[in-house]
mmCIF file of C-alpha atoms and ligand atoms in Angstrom:
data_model
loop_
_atom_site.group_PDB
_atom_site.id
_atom_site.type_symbol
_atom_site.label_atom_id
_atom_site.label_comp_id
_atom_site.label_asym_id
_atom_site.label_seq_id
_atom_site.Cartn_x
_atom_site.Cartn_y
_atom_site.Cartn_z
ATOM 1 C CA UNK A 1 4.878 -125.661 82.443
ATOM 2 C CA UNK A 2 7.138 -125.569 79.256
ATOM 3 C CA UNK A 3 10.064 -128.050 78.930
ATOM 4 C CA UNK A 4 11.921 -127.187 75.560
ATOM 5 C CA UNK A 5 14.959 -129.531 74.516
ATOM 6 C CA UNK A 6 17.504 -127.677 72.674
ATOM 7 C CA UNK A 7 19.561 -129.996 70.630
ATOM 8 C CA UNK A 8 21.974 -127.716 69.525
ATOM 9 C CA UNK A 9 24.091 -129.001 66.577
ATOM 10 C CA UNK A 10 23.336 -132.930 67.502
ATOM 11 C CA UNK A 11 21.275 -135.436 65.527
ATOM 12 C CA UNK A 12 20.546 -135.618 62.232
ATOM 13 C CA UNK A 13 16.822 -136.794 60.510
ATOM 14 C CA UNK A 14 17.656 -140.668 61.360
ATOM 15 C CA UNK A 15 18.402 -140.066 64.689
ATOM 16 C CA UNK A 16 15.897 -137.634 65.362
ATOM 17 C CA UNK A 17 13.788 -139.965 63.803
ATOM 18 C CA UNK A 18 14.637 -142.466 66.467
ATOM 19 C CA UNK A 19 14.115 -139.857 69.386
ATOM 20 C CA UNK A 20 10.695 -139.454 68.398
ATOM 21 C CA UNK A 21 9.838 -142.781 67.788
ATOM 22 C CA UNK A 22 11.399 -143.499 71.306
ATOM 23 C CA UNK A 23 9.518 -140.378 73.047
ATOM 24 C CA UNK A 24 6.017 -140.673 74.557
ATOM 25 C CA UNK A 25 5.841 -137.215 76.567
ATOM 26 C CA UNK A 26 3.532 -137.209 79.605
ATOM 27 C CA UNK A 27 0.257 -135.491 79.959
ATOM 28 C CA UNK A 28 -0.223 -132.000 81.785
ATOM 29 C CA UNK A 29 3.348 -130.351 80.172
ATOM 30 C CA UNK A 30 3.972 -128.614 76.858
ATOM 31 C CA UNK A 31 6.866 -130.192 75.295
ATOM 32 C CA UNK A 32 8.891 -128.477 72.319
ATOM 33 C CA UNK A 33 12.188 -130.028 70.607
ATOM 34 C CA UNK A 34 14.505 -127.869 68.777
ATOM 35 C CA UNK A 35 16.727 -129.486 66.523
ATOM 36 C CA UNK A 36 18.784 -128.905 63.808
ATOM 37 C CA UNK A 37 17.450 -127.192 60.928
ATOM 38 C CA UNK A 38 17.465 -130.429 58.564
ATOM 39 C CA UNK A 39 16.232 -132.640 61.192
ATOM 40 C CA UNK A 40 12.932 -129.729 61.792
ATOM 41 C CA UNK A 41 10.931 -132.363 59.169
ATOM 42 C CA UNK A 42 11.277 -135.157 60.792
ATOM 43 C CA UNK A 43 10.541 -133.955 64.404
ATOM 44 C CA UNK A 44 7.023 -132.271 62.621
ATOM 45 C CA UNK A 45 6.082 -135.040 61.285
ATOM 46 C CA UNK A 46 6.818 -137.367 64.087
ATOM 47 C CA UNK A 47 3.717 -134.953 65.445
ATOM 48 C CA UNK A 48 6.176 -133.289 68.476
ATOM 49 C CA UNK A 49 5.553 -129.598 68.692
ATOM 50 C CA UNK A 50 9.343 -128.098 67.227
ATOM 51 C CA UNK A 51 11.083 -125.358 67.263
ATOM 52 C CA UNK A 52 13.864 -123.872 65.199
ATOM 53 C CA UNK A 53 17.292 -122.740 66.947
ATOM 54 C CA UNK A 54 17.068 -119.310 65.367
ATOM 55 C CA UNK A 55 15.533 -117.919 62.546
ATOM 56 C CA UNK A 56 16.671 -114.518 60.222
ATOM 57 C CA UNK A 57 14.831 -111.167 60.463
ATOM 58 C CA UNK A 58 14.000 -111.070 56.988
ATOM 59 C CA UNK A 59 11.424 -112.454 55.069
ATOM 60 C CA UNK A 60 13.423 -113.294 52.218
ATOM 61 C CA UNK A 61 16.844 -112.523 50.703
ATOM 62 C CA UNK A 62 20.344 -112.691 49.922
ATOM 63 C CA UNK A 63 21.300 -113.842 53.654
ATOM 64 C CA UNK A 64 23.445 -117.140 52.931
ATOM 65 C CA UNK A 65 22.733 -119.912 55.618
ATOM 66 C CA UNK A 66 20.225 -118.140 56.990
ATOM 67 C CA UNK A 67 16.326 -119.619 57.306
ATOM 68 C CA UNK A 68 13.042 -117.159 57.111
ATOM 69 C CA UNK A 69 10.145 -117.313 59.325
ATOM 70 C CA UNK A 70 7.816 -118.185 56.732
ATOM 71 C CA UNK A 71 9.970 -121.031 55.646
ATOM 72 C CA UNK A 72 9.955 -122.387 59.226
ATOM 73 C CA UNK A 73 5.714 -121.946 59.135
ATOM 74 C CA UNK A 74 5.790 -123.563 55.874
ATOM 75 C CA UNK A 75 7.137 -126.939 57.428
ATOM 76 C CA UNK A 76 4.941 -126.756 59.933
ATOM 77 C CA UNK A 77 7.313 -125.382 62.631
ATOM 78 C CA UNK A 78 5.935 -123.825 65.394
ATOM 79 C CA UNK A 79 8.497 -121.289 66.820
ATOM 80 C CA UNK A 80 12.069 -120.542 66.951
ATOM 81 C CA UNK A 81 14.690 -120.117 70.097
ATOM 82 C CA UNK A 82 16.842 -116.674 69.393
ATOM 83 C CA UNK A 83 19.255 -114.869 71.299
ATOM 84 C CA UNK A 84 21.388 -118.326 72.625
ATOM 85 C CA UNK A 85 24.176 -117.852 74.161
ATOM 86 C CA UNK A 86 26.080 -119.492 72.086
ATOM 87 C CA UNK A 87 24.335 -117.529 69.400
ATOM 88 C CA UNK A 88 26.011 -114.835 71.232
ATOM 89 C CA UNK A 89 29.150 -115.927 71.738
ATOM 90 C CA UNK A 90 30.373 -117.546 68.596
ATOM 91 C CA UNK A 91 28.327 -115.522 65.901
ATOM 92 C CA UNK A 92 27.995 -112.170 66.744
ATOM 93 C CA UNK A 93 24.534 -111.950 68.098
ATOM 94 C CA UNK A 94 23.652 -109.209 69.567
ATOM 95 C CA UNK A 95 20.458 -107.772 71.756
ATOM 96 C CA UNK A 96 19.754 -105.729 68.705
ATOM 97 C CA UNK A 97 19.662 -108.860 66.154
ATOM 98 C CA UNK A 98 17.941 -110.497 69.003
ATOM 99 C CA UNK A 99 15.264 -108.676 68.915
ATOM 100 C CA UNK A 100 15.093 -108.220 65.343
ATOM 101 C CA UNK A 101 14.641 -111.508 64.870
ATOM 102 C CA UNK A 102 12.541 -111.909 67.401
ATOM 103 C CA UNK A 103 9.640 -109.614 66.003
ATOM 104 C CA UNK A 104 9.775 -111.402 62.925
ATOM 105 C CA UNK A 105 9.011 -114.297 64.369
ATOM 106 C CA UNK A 106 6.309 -113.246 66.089
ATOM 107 C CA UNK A 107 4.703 -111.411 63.074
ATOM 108 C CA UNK A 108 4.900 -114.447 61.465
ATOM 109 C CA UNK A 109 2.927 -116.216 63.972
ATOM 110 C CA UNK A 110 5.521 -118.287 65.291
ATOM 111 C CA UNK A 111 6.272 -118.505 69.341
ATOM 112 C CA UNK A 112 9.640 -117.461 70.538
ATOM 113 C CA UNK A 113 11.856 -118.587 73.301
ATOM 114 C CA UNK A 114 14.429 -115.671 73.817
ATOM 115 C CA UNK A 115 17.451 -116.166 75.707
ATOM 116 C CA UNK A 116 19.129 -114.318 78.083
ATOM 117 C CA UNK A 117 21.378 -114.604 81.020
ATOM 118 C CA UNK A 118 24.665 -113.535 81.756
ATOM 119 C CA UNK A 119 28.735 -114.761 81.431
ATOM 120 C CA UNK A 120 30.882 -115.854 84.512
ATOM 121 C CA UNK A 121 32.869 -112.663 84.818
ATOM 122 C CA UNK A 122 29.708 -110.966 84.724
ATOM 123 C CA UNK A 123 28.010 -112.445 87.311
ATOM 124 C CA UNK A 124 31.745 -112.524 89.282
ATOM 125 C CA UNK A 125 32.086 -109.336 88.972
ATOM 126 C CA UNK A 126 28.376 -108.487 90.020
ATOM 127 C CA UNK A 127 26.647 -106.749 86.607
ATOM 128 C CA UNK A 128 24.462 -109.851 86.343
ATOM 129 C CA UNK A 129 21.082 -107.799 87.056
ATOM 130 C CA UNK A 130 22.450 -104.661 84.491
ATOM 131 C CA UNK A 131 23.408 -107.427 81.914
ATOM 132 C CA UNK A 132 19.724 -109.050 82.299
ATOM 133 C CA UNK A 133 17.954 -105.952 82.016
ATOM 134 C CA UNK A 134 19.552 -104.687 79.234
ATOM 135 C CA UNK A 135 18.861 -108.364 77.317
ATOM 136 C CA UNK A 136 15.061 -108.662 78.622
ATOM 137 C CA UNK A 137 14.591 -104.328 77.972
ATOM 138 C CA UNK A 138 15.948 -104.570 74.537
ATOM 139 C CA UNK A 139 13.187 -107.586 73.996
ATOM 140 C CA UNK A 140 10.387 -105.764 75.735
ATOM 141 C CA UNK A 141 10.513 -102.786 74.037
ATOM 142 C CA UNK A 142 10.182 -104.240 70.463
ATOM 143 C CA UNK A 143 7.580 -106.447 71.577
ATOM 144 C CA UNK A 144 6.264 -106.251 74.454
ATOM 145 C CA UNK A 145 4.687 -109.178 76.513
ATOM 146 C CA UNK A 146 3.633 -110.953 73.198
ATOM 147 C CA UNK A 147 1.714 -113.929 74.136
ATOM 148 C CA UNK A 148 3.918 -116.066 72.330
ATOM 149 C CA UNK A 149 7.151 -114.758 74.071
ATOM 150 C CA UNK A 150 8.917 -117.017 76.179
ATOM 151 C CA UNK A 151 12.088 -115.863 77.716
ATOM 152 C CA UNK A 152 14.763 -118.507 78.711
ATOM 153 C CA UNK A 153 16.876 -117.333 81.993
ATOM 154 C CA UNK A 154 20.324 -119.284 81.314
ATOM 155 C CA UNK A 155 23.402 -118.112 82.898
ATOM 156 C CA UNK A 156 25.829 -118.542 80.360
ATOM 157 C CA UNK A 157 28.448 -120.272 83.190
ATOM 158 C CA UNK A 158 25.679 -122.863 83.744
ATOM 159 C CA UNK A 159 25.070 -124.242 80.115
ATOM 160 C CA UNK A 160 26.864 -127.305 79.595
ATOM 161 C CA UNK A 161 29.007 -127.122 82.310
ATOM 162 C CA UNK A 162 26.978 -129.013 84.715
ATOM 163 C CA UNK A 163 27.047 -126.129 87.051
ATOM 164 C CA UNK A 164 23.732 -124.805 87.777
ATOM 165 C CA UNK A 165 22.172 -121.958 89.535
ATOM 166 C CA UNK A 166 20.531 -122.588 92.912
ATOM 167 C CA UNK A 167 16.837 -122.787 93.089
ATOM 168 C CA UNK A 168 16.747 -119.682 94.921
ATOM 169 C CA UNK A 169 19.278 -117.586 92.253
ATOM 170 C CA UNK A 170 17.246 -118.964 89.714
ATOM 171 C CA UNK A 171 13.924 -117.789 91.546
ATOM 172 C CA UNK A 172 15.526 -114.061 92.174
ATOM 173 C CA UNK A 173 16.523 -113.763 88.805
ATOM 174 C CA UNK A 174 13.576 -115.037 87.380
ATOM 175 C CA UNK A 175 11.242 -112.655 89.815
ATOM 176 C CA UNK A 176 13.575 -109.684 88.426
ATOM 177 C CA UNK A 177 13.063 -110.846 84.273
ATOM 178 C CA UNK A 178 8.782 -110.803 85.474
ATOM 179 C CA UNK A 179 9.294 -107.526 86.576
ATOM 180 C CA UNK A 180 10.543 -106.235 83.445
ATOM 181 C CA UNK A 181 8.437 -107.987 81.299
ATOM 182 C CA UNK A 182 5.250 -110.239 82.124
ATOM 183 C CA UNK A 183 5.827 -113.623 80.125
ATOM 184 C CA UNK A 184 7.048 -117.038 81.388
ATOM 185 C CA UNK A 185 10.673 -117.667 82.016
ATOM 186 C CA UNK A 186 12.206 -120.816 81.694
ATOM 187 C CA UNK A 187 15.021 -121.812 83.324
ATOM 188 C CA UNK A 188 18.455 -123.173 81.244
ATOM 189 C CA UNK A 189 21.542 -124.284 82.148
ATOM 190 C CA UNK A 190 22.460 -127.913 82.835
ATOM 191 C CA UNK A 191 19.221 -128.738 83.562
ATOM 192 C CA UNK A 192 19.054 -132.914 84.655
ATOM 193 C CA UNK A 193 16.715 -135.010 85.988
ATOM 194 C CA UNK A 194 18.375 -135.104 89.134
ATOM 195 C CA UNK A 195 18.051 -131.007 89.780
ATOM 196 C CA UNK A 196 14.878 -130.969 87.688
ATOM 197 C CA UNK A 197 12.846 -131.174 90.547
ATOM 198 C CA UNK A 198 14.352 -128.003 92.912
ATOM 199 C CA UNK A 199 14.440 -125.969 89.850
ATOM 200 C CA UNK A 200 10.735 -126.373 88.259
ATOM 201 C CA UNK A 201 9.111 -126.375 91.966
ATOM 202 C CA UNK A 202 10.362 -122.433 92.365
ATOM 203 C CA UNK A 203 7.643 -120.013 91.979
ATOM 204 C CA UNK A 204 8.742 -118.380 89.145
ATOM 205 C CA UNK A 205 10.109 -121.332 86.906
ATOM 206 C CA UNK A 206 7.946 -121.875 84.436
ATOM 207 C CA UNK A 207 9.701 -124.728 83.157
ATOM 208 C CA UNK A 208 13.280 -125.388 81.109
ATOM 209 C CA UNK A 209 15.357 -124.929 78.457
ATOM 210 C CA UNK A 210 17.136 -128.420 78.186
ATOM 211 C CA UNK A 211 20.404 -129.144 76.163
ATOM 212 C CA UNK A 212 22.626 -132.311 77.030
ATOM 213 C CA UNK A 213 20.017 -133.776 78.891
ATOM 214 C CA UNK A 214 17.599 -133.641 76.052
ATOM 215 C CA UNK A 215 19.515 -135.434 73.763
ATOM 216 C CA UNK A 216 18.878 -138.830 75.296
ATOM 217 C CA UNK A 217 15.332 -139.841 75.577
ATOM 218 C CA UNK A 218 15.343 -140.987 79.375
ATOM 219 C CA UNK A 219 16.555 -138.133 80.949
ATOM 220 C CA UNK A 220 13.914 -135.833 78.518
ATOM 221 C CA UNK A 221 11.446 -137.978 79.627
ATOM 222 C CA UNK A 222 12.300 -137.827 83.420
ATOM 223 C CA UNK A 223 12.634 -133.995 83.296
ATOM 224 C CA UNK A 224 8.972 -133.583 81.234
ATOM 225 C CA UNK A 225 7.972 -136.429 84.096
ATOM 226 C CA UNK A 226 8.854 -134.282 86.690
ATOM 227 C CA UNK A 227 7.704 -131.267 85.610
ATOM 228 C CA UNK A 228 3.730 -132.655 84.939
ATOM 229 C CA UNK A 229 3.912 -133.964 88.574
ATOM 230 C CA UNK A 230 4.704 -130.407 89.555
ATOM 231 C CA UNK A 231 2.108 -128.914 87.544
ATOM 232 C CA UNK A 232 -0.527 -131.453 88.385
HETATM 233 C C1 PEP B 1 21.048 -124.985 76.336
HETATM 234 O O1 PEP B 1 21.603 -125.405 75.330
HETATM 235 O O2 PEP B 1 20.185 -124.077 76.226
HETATM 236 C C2 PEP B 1 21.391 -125.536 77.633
HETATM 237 C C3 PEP B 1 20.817 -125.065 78.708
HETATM 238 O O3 PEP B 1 22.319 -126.557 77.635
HETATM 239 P P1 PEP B 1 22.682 -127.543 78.880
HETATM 240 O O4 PEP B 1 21.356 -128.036 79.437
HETATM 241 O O5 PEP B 1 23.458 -128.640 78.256
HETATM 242 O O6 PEP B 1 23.418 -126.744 79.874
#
């Protein structure tokens, strides 16, 4: 079981600093924090495993803002999250870019947790599973079931809304992503401590991609709590 904490453009190195300080993760659950790029230091060194938000294709080059793979390594990150939705929404990601930056990453030894998951209307207007295969396909087929892989299921109507998919939507869809592509799929999308429970005890939930609720140390804790009791 996985529980990642994605703390999207929130906390700088003091207060991540403060976070880790604050955070004693239970046994029997891999924990991974993704914070902001300048605060990826100070989460390393505080010994938590951490992850980038997203990380360029290229090894090096003249791609201002953007971060390399190596450079991540070199700090002693340990993977990156691509493809987020809001990635996709706001900055022009695509499933191509996705998945370009997603074999970088790999190469460069780093794990991956690739998003997916699909928009209101879509899933209204029922081209959720066409939308999803397309995401997870374009994925697969420049990588395959890497080891490292992770893919995050998060309806894009569930993330920070506090709307979430039931258990057994969650299940389905995360049943359909295995059968595309063998890796574990973590569920995102208002995850709390209060739903933590019904989410992470479905068959196919191999744990979550957290954003509000990671931001405050309780309610990280409670959800990594809950998931090592459901593990153990
Ligand atoms: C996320 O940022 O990946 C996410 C799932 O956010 P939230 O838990 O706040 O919905």
């Amino acid at each position: 079981m996985l529980i990642a904490g994605n703390w999207k453009m929130f906390k700088g190195p003091a207060e991540a600093w403060a976070f880790a300080d604050a955070f004693d993760p239970p046994d029997g659950v891999d924990v991974v924090v993704c914070p902001p790029y300048l605060a990826l230091a100070t989460v390393v060194e505080a010994g938590i495993t951490t992850y980038a938000q997203n990380v360029h294709w290229a090894a090096e080059g003249a791609f201002t803002g953007e971060i390399s793979a190596t450079m991540l390594s070199e700090l002693g990150v340990q993977g990156s999250i691509v493809g987020h939705s809001e990635r996709r929404q706001f900055f022009g990601e695509s499933d191509e870019t996705v998945a370009r930056r997603t074999v970088a990453a790999l190469e460069a030894g780093l794990g991956v947790i690739a998003c997916v998951g699909e928009t209101e209307e879509e899933h209204d207007s029922g081209q959720k599973e066409i939308v999803v295969r397309l995401q997870v396909e374009s994925i697969r087929d420049a990588v395959g079931a890497h080891e490292r892989l992770v893919i995050a299921y998060e309806p894009v109507w569930a993330i920070g809304t506090g709307k979430t998919a039931s258990p057994e939507e969650a299940q389905e869809a995360h049943a359909f992503i295995k059968s595309l592509v063998d890796v574990p799929v973590l569920y995102g999308g208002s995850v709390k401590p209060e739903n933590a429970e019904e989410l992470l005890s479905q068959s196919d939930v191999d744990g979550a991609l957290v954003g509000g609720a990671s931001l405050v140390v309780e309610s990280f804790t409670a959800i990594c709590q809950t998931a090592a009791r459901i593990q153990s």
